[in-house]
Short mmCIF file of C-alpha atoms and ligand atoms in Angstrom, two decimals:
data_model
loop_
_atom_site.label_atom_id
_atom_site.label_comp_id
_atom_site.label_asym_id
_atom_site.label_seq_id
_atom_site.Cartn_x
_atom_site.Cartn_y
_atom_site.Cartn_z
CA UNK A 7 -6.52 -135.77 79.27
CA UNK A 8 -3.55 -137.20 81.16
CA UNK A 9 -1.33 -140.35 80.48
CA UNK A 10 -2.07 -143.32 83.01
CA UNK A 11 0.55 -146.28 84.10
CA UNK A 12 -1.46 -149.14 84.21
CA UNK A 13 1.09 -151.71 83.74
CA UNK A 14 4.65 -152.01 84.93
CA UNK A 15 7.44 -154.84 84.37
CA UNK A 16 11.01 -155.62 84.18
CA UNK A 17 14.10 -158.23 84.03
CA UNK A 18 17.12 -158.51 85.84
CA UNK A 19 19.83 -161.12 84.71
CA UNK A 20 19.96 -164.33 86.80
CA UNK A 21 23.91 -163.52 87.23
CA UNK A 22 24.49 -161.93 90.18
CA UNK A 23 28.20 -159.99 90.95
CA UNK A 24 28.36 -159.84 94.60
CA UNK A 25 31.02 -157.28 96.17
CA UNK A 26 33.33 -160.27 97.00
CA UNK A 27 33.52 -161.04 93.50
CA UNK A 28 34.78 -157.23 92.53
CA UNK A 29 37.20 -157.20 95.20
CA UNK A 30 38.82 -160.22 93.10
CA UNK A 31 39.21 -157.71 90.34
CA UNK A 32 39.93 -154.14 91.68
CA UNK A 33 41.70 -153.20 95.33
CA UNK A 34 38.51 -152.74 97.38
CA UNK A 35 36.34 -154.93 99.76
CA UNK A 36 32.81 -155.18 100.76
CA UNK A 37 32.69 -152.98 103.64
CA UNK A 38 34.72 -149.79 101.35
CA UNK A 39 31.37 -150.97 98.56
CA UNK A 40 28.63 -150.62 101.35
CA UNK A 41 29.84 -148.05 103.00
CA UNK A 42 30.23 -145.36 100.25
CA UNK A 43 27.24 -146.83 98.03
CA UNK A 44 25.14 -149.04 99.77
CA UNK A 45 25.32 -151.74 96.63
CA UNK A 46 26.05 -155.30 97.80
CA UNK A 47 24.97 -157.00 94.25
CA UNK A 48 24.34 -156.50 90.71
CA UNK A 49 22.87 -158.64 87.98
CA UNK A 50 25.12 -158.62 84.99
CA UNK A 51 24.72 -160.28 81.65
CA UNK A 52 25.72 -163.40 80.51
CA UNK A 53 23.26 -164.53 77.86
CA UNK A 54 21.25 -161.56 78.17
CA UNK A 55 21.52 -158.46 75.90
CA UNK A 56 20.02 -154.68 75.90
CA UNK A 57 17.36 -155.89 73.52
CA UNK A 58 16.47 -158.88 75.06
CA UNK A 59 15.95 -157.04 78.54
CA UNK A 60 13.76 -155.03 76.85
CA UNK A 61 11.38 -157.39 75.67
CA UNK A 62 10.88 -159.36 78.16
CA UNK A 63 10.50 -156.17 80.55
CA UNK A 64 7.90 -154.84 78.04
CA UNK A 65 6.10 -158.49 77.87
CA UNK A 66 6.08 -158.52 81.58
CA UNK A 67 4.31 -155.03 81.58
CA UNK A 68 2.30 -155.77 79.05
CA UNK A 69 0.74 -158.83 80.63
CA UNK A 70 0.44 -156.54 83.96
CA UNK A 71 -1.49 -153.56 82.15
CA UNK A 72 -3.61 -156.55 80.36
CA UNK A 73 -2.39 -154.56 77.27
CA UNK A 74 -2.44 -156.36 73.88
CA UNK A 75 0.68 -155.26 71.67
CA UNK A 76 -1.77 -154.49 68.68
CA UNK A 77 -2.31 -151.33 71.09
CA UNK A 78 0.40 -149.56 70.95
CA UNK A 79 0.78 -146.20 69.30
CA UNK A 80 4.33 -145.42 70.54
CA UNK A 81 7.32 -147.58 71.98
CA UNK A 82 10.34 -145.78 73.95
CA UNK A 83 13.59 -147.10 75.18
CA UNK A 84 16.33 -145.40 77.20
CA UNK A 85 19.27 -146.85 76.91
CA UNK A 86 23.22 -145.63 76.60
CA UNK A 87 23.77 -149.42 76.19
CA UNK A 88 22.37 -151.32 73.75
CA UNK A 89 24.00 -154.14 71.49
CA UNK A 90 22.42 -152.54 68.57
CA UNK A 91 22.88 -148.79 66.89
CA UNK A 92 20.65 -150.24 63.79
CA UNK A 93 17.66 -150.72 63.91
CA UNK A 94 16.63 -148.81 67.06
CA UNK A 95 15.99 -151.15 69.83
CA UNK A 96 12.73 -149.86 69.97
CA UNK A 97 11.89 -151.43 66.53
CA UNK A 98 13.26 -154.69 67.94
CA UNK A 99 11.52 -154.56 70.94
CA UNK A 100 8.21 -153.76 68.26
CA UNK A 101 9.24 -156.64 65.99
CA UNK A 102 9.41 -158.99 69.71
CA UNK A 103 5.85 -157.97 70.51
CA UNK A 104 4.50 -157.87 67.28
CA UNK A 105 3.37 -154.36 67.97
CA UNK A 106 2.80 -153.33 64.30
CA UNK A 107 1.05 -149.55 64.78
CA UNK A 108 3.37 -148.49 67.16
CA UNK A 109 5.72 -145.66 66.31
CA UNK A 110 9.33 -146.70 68.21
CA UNK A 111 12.66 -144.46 68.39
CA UNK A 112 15.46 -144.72 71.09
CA UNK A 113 16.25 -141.84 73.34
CA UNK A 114 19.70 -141.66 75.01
CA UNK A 115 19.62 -139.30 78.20
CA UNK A 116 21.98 -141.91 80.67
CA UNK A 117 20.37 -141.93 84.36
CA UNK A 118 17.54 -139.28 83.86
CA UNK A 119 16.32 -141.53 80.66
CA UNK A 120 12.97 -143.00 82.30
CA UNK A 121 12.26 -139.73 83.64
CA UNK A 122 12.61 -138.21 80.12
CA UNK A 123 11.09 -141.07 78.29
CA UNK A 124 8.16 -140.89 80.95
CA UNK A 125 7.92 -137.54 80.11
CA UNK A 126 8.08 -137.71 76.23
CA UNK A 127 4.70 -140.73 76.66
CA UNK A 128 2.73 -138.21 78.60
CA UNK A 129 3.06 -135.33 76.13
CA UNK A 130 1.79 -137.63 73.40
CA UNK A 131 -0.69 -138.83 75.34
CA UNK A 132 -2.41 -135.69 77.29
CA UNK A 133 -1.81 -133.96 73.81
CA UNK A 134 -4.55 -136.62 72.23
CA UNK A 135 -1.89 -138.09 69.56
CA UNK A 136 -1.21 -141.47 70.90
CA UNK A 137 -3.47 -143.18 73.27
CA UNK A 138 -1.22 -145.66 74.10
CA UNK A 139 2.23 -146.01 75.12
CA UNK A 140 5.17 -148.36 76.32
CA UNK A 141 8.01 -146.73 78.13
CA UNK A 142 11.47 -148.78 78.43
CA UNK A 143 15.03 -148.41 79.95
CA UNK A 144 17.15 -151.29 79.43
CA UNK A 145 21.15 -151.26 80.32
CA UNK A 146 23.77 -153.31 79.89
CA UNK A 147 26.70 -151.31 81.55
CA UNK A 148 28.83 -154.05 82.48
CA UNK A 149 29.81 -153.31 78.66
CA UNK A 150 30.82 -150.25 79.14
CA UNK A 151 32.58 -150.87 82.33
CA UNK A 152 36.09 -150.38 82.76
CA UNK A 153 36.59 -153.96 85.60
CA UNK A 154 40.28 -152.65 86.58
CA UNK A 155 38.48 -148.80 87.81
CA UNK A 156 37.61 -149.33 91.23
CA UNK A 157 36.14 -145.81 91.05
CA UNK A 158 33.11 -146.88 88.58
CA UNK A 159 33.25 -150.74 88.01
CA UNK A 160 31.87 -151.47 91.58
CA UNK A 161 28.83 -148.90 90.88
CA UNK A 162 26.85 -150.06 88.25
CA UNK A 163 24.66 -153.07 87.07
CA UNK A 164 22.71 -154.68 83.94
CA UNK A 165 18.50 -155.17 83.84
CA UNK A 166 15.44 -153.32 82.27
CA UNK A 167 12.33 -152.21 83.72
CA UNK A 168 9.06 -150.98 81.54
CA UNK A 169 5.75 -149.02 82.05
CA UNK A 170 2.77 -149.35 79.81
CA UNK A 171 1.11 -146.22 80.03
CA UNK A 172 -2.96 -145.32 78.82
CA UNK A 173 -4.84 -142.09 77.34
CA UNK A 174 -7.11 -141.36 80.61
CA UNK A 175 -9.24 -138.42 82.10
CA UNK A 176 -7.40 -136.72 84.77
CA UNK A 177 -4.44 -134.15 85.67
CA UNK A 178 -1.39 -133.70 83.83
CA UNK A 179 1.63 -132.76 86.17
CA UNK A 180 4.26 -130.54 84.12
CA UNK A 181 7.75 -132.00 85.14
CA UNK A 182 11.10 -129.84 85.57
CA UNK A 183 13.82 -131.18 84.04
CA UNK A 184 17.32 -129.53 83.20
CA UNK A 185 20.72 -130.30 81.62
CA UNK A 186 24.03 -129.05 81.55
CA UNK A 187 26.75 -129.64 78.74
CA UNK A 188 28.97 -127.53 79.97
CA UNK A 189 29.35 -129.62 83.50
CA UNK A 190 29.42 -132.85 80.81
CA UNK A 191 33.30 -133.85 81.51
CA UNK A 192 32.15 -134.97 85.06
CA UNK A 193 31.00 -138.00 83.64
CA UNK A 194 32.20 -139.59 80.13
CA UNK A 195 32.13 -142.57 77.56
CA UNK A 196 33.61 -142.42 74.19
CA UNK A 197 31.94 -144.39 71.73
CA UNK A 198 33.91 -147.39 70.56
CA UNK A 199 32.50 -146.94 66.80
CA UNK A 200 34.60 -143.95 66.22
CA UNK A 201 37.45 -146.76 66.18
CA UNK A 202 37.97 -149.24 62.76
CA UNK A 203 39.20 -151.91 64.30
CA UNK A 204 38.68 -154.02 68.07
CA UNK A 205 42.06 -152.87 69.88
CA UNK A 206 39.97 -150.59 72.08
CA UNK A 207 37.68 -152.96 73.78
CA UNK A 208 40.46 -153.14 76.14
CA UNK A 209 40.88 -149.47 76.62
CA UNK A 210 39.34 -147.70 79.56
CA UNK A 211 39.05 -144.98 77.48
CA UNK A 212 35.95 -147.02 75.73
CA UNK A 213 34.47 -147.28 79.15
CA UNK A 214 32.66 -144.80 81.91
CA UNK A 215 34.85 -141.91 83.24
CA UNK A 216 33.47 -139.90 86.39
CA UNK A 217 34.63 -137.15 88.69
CA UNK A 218 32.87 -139.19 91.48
CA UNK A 219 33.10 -135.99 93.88
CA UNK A 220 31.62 -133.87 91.18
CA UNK A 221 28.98 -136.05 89.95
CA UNK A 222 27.80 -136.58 94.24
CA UNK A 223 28.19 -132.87 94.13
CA UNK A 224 25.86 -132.52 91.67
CA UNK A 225 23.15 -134.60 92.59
CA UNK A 226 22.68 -133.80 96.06
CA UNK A 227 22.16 -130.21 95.27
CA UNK A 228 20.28 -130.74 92.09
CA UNK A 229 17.65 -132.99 92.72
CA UNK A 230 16.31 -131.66 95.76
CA UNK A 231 16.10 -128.21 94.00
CA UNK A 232 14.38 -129.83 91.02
CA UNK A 233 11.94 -131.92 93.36
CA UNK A 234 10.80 -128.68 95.15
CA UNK A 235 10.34 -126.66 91.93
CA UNK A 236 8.13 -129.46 90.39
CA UNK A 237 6.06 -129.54 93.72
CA UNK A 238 6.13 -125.92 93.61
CA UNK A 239 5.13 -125.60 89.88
CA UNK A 240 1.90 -128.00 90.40
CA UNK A 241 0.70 -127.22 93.66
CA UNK A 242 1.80 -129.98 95.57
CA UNK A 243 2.94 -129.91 99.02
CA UNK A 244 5.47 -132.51 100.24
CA UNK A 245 2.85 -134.13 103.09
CA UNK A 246 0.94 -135.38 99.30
CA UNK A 247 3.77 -137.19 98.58
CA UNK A 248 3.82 -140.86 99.49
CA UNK A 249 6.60 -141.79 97.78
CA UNK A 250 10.05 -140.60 95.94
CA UNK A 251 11.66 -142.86 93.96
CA UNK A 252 14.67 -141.99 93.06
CA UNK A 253 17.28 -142.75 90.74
CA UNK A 254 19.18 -145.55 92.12
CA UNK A 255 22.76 -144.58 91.91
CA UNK A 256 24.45 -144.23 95.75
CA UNK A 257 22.47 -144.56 98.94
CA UNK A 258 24.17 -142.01 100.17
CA UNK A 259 23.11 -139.44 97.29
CA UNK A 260 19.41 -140.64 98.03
CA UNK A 261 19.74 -139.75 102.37
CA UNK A 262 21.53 -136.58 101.21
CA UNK A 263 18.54 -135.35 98.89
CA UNK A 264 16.06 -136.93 102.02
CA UNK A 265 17.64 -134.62 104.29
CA UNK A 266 17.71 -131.39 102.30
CA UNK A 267 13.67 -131.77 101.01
CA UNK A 268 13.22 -132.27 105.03
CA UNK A 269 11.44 -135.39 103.89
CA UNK A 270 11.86 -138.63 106.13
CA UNK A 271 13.96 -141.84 104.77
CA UNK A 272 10.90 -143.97 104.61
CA UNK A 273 9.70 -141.91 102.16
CA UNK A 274 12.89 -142.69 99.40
CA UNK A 275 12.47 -146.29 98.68
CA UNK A 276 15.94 -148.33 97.75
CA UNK A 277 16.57 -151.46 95.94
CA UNK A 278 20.10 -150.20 95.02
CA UNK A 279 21.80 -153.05 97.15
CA UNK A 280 20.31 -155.96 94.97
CA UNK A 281 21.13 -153.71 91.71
CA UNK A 282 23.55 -151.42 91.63
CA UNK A 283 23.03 -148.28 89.41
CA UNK A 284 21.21 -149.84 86.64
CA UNK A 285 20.90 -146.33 84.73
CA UNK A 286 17.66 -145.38 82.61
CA UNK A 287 16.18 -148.76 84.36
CA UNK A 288 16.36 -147.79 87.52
CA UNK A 289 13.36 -146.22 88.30
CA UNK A 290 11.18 -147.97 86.35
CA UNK A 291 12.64 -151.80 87.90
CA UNK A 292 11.93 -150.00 91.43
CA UNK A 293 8.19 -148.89 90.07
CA UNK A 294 7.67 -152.80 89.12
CA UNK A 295 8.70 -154.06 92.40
CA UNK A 296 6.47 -151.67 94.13
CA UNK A 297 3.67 -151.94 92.61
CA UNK A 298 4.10 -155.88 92.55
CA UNK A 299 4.83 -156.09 96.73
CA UNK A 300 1.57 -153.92 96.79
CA UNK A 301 3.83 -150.93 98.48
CA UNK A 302 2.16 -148.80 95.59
CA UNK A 303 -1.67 -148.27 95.19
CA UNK A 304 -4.38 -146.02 93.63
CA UNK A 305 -4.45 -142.57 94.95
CA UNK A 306 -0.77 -142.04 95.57
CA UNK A 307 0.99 -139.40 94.45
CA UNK A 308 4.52 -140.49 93.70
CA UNK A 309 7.92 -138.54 92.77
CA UNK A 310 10.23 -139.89 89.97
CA UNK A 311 13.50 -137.60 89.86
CA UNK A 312 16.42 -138.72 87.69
CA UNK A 313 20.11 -137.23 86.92
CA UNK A 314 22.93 -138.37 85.43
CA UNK A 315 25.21 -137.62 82.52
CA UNK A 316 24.93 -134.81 80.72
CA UNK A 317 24.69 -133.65 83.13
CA UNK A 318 21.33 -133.92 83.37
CA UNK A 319 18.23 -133.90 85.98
CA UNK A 320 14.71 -133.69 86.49
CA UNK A 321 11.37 -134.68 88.13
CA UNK A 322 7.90 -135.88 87.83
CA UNK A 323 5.01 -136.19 89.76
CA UNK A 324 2.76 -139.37 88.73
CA UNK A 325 -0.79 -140.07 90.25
CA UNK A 326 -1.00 -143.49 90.67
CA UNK A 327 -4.02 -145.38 90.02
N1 COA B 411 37.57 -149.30 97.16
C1 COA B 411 38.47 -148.82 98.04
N2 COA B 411 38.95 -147.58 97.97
C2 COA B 411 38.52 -146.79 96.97
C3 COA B 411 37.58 -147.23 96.02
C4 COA B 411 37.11 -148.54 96.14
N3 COA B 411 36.22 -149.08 95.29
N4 COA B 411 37.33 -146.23 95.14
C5 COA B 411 38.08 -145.19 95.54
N5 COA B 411 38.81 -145.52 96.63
C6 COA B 411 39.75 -144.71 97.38
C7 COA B 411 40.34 -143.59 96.58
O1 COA B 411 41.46 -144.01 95.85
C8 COA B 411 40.73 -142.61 97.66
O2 COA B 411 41.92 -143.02 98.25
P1 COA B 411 43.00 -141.94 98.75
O3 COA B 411 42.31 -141.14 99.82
O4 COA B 411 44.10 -142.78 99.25
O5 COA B 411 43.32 -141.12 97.54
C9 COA B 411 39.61 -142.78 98.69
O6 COA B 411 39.03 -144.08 98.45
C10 COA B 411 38.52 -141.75 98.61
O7 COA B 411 38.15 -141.60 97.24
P2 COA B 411 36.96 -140.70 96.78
O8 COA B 411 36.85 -140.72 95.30
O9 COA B 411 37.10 -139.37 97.48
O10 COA B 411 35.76 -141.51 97.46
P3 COA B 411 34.28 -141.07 97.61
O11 COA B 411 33.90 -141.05 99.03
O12 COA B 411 33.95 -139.84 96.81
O13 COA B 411 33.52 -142.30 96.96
C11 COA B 411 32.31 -142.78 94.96
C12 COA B 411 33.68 -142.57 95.59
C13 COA B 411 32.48 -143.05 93.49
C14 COA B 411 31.65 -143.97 95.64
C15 COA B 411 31.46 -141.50 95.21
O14 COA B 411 32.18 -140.36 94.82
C16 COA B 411 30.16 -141.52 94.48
O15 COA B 411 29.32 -142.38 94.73
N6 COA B 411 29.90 -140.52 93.60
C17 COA B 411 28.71 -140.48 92.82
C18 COA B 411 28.87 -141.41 91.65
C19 COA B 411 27.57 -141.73 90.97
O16 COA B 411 26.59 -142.01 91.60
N7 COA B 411 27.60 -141.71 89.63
C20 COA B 411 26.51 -142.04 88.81
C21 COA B 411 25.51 -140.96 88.84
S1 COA B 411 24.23 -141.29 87.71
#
């Protein structure tokens, strides 16, 4: 028994924040933005919220997976973002859908969330206690965004993405996944509900703080290591691989890890440009345009590898049906 995607969605706010646009905030331009990251746009919120992402991601998916909401056994959602603490947005998202036998909690693991939450569904569901699942990540870090840090605010961007994911026959893949506190500093957000009052939603201490160098550093050793030790650990050589699909944070962390599996480009789809780093959604917004522009299809075997704060990192191999 094995845990299946058979249904992927996701949302993206209509706002877009082009490059131009930041370079009226910060000291930067478009060419410094491309160069170093390879974003050119991000959606960001206006009307939208963490919650609402998440439904409509998860109604999307569901519709795709021709899943009815009465379904559901369990309901996930990464986030490090939401507009709610209480109740989880998982229970909102379940209250949205109507999903009444699904079990919901929130899990907060920043950029390796999907990977994690991905990972948490298939347990469940090759271990024979749920049969079926819905996996979120929904962000909304333009909140925690500090606009006057030209070293974060031109990185990241808002949306959701969602997987429905089935009981089936068929191999589990274990994944490798690792964290480490004690590297944590490299990347940082204080929670603003440590404060009583609203004086610090103007203090960049409320808002992401990275060692850029260190958190590059990281990756581009990391996930390459953790991508060959999941291969390794399941028998899977590299020429299986169609696809690795990253987490979207910095073109250039995503040619780096290319170059060191000895794997070519083509093989490490991007949609960081239209995005930015959209954090736990990442992956699974890349997974829904995939499989919707037909680039993914049954019999593929497909990497996920995430990292992010924590620090935190990790990979999967999904069979795609
Ligand atoms: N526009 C113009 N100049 C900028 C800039 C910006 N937006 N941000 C930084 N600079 C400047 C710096 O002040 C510095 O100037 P100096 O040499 O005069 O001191 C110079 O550019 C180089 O800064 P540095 O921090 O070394 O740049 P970098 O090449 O490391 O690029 C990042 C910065 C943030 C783009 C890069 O480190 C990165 O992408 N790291 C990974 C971050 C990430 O993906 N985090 C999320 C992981 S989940």
């Amino acid at each position: 028994m094995t845990g299946i995607i058979c249904g992927t969605g996701s949302y993206a706010p209509s706002y877009v924040m082009d490059n131009n646009e930041i370079a009226t905030m910060v000291e930067t331009s478009d060419e410094w933005i491309r160069e170093r990251t390879g974003v050119v746009t991000r959606h960001i919120i206006k009307d939208e919220t963490t919650v609402s992402m998440a439904c409509e991601a998860a109604t999307r998916a569901l519709a795709d997976g021709d899943v009815d909401a009465r379904e559901l056994d369990l309901i996930i959602v990464s986030t490090i973002s939401s507009n709610i603490i209480l109740p989880c947005t998982a229970c909102e998202v379940q209250k949205e859908l109507d999903a009444e036998h699904a079990t919901c909690f929130d899990m907060s693991a920043a950029c390796s969330g999907f990977v994690l939450a991905y990972n948490t569904a298939l347990a469940y569901l090759s271990g024979g206690i749920y049969k079926t699942a819905l996996i979120i990540g929904s962000e909304s870090l333009s909140n925690l965004t500090n606009w006057k840090d030209r070293g974060t605010c031109i990185l990241f961007g808002d949306g959701a993405g969602a997987a429905v994911m089935r009981a089936g026959e068929g191999k589990t893949y274990f994944p490798v996944t690792c964290s480490d506190g004690m590297k944590g500093n490299a990347l940082t957000c204080q929670s603003r509900h440590t404060l009583a009052d609203t004086r610090h939603m103007a203090d960049p201490e409320y808002s992401i703080q990275m060692d850029g160098q260190a958190v590059f550093k990281f990756a581009v050793k990391k996930v390459p290591e953790a991508i060959d030790e999941t291969l390794k650990k399941n028998g899977v050589k590299k020429e299986e691989i169609t696809w690795y699909i990253l987490h979207q944070a910095n073109s250039r962390i995503v040619e780096a890890v290319a170059k060191r599996l000895g794997e070519p480009l083509e093989k490490f789809p991007m949609n960081l440009q239209e995005y930015g780093n959209t954090s736990s959604a990442s992956i699974a917004i890349l997974l829904d345009e995939m499989k919707r522009d037909g680039r993914l299809s049954g019999g593929q075997k497909v990497v996920i590898a995430g990292f992010g704060a924590g620090l935190t990192w990790g990979a999967s191999i999904i069979e795609w049906r």
